Short mmCIF file of C-alpha atoms in Angstrom, two decimals:
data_model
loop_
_atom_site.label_atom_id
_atom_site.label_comp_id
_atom_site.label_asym_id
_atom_site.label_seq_id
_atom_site.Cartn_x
_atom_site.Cartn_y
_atom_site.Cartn_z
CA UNK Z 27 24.77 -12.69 -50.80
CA UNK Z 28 27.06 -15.74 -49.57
CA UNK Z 29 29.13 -15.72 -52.28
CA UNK Z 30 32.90 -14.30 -52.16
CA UNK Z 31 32.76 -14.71 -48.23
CA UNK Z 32 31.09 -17.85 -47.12
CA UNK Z 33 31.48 -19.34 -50.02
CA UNK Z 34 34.41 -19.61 -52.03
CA UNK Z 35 35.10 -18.72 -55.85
CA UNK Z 36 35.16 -22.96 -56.51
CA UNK Z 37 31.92 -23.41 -54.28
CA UNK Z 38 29.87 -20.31 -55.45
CA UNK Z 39 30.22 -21.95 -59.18
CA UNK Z 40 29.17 -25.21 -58.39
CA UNK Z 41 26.06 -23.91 -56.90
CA UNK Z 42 25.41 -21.70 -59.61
CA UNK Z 43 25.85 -24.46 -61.72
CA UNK Z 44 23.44 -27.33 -59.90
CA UNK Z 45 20.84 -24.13 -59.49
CA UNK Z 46 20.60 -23.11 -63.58
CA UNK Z 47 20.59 -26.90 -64.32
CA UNK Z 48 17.77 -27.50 -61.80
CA UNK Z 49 16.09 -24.74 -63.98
CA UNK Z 50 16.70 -21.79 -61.93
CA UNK Z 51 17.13 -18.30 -63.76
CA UNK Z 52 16.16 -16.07 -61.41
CA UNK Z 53 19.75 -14.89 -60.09
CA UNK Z 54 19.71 -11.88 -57.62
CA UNK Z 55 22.86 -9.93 -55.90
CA UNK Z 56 24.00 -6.47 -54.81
CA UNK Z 57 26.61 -3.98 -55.43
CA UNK Z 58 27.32 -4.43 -51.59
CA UNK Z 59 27.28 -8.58 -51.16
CA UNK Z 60 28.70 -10.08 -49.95
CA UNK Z 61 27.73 -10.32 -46.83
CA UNK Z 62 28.83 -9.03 -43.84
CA UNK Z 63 29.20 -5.92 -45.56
CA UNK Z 64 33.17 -4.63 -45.48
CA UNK Z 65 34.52 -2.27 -47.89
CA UNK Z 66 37.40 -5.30 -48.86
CA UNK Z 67 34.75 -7.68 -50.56
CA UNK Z 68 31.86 -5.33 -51.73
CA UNK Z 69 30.97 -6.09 -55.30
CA UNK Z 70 32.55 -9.80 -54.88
CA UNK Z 71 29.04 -11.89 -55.42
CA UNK Z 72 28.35 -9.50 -58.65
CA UNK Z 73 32.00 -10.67 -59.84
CA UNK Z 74 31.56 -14.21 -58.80
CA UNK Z 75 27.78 -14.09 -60.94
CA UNK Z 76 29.74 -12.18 -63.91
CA UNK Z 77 32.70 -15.07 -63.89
CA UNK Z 78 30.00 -17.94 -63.94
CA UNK Z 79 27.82 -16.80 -66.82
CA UNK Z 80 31.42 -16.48 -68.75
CA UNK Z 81 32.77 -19.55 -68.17
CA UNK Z 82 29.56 -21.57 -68.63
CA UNK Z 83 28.72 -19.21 -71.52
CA UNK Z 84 25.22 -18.83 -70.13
CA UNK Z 85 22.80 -17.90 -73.16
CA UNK Z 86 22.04 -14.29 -71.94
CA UNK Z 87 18.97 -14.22 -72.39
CA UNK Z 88 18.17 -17.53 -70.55
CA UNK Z 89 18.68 -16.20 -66.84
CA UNK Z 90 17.01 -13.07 -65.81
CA UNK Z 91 19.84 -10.99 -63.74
CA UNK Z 92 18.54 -8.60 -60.47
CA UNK Z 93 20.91 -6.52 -58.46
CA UNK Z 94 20.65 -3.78 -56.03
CA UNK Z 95 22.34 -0.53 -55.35
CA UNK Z 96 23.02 0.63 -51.94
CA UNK Z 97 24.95 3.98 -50.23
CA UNK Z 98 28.51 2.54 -50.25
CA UNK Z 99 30.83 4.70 -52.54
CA UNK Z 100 32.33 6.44 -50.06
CA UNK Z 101 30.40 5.67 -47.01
CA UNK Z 102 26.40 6.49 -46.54
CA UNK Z 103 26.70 9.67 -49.35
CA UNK Z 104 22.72 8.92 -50.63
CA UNK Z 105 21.52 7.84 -53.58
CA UNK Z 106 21.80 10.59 -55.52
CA UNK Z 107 21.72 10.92 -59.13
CA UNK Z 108 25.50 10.60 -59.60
CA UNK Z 109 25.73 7.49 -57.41
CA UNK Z 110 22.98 5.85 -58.96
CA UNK Z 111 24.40 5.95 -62.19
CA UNK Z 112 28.18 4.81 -60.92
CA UNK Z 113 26.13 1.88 -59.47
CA UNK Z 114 24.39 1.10 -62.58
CA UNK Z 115 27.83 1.68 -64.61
CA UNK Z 116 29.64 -0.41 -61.82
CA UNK Z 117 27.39 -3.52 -61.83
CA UNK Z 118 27.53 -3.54 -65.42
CA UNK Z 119 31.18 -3.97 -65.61
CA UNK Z 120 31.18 -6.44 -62.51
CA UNK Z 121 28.92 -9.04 -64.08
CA UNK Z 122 30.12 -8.07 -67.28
CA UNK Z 123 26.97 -8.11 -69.72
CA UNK Z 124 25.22 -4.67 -70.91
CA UNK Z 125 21.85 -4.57 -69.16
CA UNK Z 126 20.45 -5.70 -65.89
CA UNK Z 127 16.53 -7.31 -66.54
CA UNK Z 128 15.77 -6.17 -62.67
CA UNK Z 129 17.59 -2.93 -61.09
CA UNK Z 130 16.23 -2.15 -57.42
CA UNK Z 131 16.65 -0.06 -54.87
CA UNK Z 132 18.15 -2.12 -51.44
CA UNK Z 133 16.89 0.01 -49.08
CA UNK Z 134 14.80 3.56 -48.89
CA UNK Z 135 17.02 7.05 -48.91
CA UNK Z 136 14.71 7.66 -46.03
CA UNK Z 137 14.35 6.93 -42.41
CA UNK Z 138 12.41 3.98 -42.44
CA UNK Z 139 12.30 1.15 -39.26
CA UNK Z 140 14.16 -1.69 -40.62
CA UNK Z 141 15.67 -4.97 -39.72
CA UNK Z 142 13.82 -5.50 -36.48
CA UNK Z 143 12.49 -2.08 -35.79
CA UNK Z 144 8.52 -1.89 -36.20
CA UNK Z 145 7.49 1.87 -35.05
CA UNK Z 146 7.87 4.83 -37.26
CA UNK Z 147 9.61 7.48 -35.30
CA UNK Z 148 9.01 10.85 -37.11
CA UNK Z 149 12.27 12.78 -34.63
CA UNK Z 150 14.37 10.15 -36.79
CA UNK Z 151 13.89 11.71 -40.08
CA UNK Z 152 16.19 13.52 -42.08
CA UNK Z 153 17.29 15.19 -45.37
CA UNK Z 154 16.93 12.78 -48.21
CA UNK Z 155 17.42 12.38 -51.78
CA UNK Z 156 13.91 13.06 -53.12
CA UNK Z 157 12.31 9.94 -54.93
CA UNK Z 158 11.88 12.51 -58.22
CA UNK Z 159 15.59 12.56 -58.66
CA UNK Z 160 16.07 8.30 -58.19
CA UNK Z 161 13.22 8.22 -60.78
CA UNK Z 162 14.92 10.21 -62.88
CA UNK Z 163 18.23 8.40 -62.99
CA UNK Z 164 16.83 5.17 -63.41
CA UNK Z 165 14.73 6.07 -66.25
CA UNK Z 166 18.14 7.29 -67.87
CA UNK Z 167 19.61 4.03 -66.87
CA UNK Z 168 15.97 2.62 -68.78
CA UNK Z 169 16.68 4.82 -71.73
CA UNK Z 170 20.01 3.99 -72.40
CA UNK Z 171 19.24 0.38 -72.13
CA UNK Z 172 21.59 -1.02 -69.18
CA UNK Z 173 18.60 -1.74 -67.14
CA UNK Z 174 15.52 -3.11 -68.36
CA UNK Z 175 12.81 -3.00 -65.52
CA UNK Z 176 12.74 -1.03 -61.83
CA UNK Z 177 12.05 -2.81 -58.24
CA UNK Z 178 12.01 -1.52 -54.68
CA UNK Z 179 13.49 -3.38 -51.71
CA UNK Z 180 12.88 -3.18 -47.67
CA UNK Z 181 10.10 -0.77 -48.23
CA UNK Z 182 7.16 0.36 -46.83
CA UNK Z 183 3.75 1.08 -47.67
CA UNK Z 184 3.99 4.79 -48.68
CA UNK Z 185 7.18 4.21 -50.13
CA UNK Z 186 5.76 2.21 -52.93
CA UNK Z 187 2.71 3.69 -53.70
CA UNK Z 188 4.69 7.02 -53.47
CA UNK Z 189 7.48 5.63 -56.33
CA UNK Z 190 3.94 4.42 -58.42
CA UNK Z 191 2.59 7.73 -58.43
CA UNK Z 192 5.68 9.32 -59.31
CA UNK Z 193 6.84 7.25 -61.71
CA UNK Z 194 3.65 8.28 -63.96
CA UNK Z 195 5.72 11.69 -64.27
CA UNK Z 196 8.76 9.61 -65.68
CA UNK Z 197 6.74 7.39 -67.88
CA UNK Z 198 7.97 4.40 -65.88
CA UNK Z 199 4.96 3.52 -64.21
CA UNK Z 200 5.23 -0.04 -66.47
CA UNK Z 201 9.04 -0.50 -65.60
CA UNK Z 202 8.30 -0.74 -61.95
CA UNK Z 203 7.68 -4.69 -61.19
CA UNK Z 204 8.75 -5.96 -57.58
CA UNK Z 205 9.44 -4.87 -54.47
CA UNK Z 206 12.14 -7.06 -52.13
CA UNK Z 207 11.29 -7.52 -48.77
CA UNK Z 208 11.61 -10.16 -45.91
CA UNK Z 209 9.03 -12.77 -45.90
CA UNK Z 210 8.49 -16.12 -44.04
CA UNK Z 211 6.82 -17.89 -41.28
CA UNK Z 212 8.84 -15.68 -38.92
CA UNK Z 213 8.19 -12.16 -40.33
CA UNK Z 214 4.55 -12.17 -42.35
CA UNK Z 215 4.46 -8.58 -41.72
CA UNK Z 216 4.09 -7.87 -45.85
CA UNK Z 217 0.54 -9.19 -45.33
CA UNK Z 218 -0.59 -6.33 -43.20
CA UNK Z 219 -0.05 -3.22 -45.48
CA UNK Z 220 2.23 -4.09 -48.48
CA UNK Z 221 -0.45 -7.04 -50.08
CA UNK Z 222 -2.98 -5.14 -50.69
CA UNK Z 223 -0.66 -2.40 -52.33
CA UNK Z 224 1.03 -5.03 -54.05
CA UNK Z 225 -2.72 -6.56 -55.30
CA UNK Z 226 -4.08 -3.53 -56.65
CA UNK Z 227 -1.20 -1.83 -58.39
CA UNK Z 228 0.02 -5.73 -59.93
CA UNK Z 229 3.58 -5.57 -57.90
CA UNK Z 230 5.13 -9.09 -57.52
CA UNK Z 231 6.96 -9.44 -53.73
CA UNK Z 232 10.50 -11.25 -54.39
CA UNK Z 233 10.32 -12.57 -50.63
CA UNK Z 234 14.08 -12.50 -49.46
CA UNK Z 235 15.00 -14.54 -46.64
CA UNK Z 236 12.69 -17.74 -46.36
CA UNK Z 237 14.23 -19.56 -43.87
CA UNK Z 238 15.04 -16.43 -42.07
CA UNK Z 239 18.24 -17.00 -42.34
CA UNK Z 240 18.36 -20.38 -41.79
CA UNK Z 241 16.50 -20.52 -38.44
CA UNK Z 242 13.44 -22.11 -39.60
CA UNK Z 243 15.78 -25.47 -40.51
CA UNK Z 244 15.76 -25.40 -36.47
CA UNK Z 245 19.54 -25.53 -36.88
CA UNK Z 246 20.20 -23.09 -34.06
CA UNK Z 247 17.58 -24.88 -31.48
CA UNK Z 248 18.34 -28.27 -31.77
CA UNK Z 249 18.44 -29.56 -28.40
CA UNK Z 250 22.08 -30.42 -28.11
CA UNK Z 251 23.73 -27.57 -29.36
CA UNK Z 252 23.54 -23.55 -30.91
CA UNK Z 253 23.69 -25.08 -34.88
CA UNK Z 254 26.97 -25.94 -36.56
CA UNK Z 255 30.18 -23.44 -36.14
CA UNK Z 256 29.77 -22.30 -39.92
CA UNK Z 257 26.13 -21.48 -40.03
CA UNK Z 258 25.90 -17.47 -40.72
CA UNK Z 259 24.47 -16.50 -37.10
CA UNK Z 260 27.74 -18.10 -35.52
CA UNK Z 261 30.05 -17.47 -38.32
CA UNK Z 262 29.78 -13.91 -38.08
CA UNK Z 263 28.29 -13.42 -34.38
CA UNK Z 264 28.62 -9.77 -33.65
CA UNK Z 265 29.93 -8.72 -37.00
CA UNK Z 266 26.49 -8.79 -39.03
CA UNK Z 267 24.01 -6.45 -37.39
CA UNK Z 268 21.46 -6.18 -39.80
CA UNK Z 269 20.83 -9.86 -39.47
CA UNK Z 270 21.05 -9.68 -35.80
CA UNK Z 271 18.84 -7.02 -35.05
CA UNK Z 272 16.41 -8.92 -36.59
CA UNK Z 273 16.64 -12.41 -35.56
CA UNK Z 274 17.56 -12.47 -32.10
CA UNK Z 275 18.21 -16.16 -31.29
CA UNK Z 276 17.78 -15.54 -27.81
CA UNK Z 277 14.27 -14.62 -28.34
CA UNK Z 278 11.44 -16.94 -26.37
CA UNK Z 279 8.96 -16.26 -28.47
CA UNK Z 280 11.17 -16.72 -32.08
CA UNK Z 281 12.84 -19.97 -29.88
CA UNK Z 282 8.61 -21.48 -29.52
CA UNK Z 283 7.90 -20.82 -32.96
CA UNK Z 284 10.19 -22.27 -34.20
CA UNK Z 285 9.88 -25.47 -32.63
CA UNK Z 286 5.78 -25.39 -33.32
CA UNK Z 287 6.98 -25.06 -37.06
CA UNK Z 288 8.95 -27.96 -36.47
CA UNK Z 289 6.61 -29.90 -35.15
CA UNK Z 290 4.24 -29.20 -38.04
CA UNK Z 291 6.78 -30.54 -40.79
CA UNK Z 292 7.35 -33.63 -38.17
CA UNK Z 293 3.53 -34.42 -37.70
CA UNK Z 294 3.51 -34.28 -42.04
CA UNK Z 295 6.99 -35.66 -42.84
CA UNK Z 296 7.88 -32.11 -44.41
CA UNK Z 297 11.21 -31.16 -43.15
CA UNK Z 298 11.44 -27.62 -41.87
CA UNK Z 299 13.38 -25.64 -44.29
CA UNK Z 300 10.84 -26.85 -46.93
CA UNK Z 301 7.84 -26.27 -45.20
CA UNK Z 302 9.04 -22.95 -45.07
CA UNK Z 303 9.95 -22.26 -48.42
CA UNK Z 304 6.52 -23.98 -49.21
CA UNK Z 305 4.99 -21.31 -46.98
CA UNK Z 306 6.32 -18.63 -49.15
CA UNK Z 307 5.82 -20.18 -52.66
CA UNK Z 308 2.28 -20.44 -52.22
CA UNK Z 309 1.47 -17.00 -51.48
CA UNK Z 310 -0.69 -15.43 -54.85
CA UNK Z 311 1.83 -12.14 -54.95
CA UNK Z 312 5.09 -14.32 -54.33
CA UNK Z 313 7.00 -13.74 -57.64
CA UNK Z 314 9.56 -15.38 -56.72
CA UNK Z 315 11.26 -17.00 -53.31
CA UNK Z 316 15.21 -15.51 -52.79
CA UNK Z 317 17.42 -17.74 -51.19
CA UNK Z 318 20.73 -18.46 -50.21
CA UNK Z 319 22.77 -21.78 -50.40
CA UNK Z 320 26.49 -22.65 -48.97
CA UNK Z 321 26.17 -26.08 -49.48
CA UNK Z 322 25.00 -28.32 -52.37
CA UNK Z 323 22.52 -30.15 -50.17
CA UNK Z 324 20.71 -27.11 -49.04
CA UNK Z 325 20.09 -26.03 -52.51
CA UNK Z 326 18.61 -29.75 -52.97
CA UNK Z 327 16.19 -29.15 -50.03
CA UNK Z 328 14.92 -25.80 -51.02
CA UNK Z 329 14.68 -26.73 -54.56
CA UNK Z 330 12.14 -29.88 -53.35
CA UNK Z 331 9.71 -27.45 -52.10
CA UNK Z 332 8.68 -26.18 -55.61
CA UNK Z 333 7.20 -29.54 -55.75
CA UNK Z 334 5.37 -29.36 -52.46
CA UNK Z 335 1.52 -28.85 -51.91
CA UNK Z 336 0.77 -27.15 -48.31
CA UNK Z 337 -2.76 -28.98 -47.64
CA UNK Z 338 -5.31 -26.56 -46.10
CA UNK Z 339 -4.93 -28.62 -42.60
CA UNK Z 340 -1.37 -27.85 -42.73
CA UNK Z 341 -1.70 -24.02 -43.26
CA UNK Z 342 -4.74 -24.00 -40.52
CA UNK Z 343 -2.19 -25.33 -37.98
CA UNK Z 344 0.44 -22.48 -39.54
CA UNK Z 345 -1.86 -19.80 -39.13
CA UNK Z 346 -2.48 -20.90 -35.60
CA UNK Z 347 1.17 -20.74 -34.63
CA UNK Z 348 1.42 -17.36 -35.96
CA UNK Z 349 -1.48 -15.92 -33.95
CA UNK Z 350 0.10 -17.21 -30.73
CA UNK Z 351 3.85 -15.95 -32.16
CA UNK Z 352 2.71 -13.27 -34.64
CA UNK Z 353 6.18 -12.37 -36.79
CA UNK Z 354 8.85 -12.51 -33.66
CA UNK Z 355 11.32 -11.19 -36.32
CA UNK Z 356 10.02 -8.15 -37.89
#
């Protein structure tokens, strides 16, 4: 969600290239990356994955491609029938192959608390698209073979058990795989509702944002400065709310986790930003950990953690930390 604004055209290849030849294929983007969102760019990190697997000339079948559709044509219309399949159509012609493997949902139609919010206010809710006709218009998009297999993003409880039982109605009850949602050592909130959901009904979490964001490197509490000018939270200070909302640097509580995190990795000479990715890799419904890379280094680091073992005295003095600092960024 970097690419085509914090990184370049020249950079965003090179990193796709060190990822696939470090045997990555998981590749994930949106209609709406990158990121901050602005109508000028929207759709540039689906282009920027489409030019890569041309000019590499990426066996197709060797990567497994995920995007997302959100409420941009036009402003927040909904995700009605019509601009589902635009989306689909749209993506498609952006990355320039004929089917996605993984086609999800970003968000819920619905009110839902999100990015920082925690309590469900039921005042906030309002006319929505119902789930009956998104099931229906990704099933077409399933029929006609440009997407392959269904997944739900920043949702809730309800939300997916509702889509499961639905989708029995639409036959799709198989297509539906993953749901996207923020997990790390700074928001384990998945754990309290969605893991058991996700257990039963064999969902795999794709756990966006395991460095939340690049905090848990302790880049932006380092005791000489607020992290380097082109790290996210200062490039685009004020100008990326979602982000913000969420991970308020100013936070005590966020600021003290992070630092007992830090010490952890010292006391076991793990740096940070793998002992978080760690974190998230070992968890039994973690499909797969989505991440984001500017530089070639970073992807080094995260990539190291596939190779890491969290001992059980190392997640004892984790799960410590996170009952004095329980998720500071929901």
């Amino acid at each position: 969600m970097t690419m085509g604004e914090q990184s370049g055209p020249p950079e965003s290849l090179r990193l796709l290239d060190a990822a696939f030849d470090a045997g990555v294929n998981f590749f994930d983007s949106a209609e709406m990356y990158p990121v901050p969102q602005r109508a000028e760019t929207h759709g540039r990190s689906e282009e920027l994955v489409g030019r890569w697997l041309r000019a590499r000339r990426v066996p197709r079948d060797s990567v497994v491609l995920a995007t997302k559709m959100t409420w941009i044509r036009g402003g927040p219309v909904a995700l009605d029938s019509r601009n589902i399949t635009e989306a689909i159509d749209s993506s498609l012609r952006r990355l320039g192959v004929d089917y996605i493997d993984l086609y999800q949902i970003h968000w819920p139609d619905r009110y839902v608390p999100m990015f920082g919010e925690t309590d469900y206010d039921p005042s906030r809710q309002y006319a929505s698209i119902p789930m009956e006709e998104q099931l229906e218009a990704l099933g077409k998009g399933v029929e006609s073979g440009k997407i392959r297999y269904i997944g739900l993003s920043n949702e809730t409880p309800y939300g997916l058990m509702k889509f499961l039982q639905l989708s029995v109605d639409f036959q799709l009850r198989s297509k539906i795989l993953t749901v996207q949602n923020s997990y790390n050592l700074l928001c384990r909130n998945f754990d309290a509702g969605l893991a058991e959901c996700c257990h039963h009904e064999r969902i795999s979490l794709l756990a966006y944002s395991p460095m939340a964001m690049g905090i848990l490197s302790g880049k932006y509490h380092s005791s000489d400065d607020s992290g380097p000018p082109d790290a996210r939270m200062n490039l685009f200070k004020g100008r990326y709310s979602e982000g913000e909302s969420r991970y308020n640097l100013q936070n005590p509580k966020l600021e003290s986790a992070v630092k007992e995190y830090r010490r952890i990795g010292v006391k076991y000479g793990i740096s940070p930003s793998i002992l978080a990715v760690a974190f998230v890799l070992r968890h039994p419904l973690v499909g797969s950990a989505v991440f984001g890379a500017t530089k070639l280094w970073q992807l080094e680091e995260v990539l190291q953690a596939t190779r890491v073992h969290l001992c059980e005295e190392i997640l004892a003095e984790i799960d410590d930390v996170h009952a004095r600092y329980p998720s500071p960024c929901p």
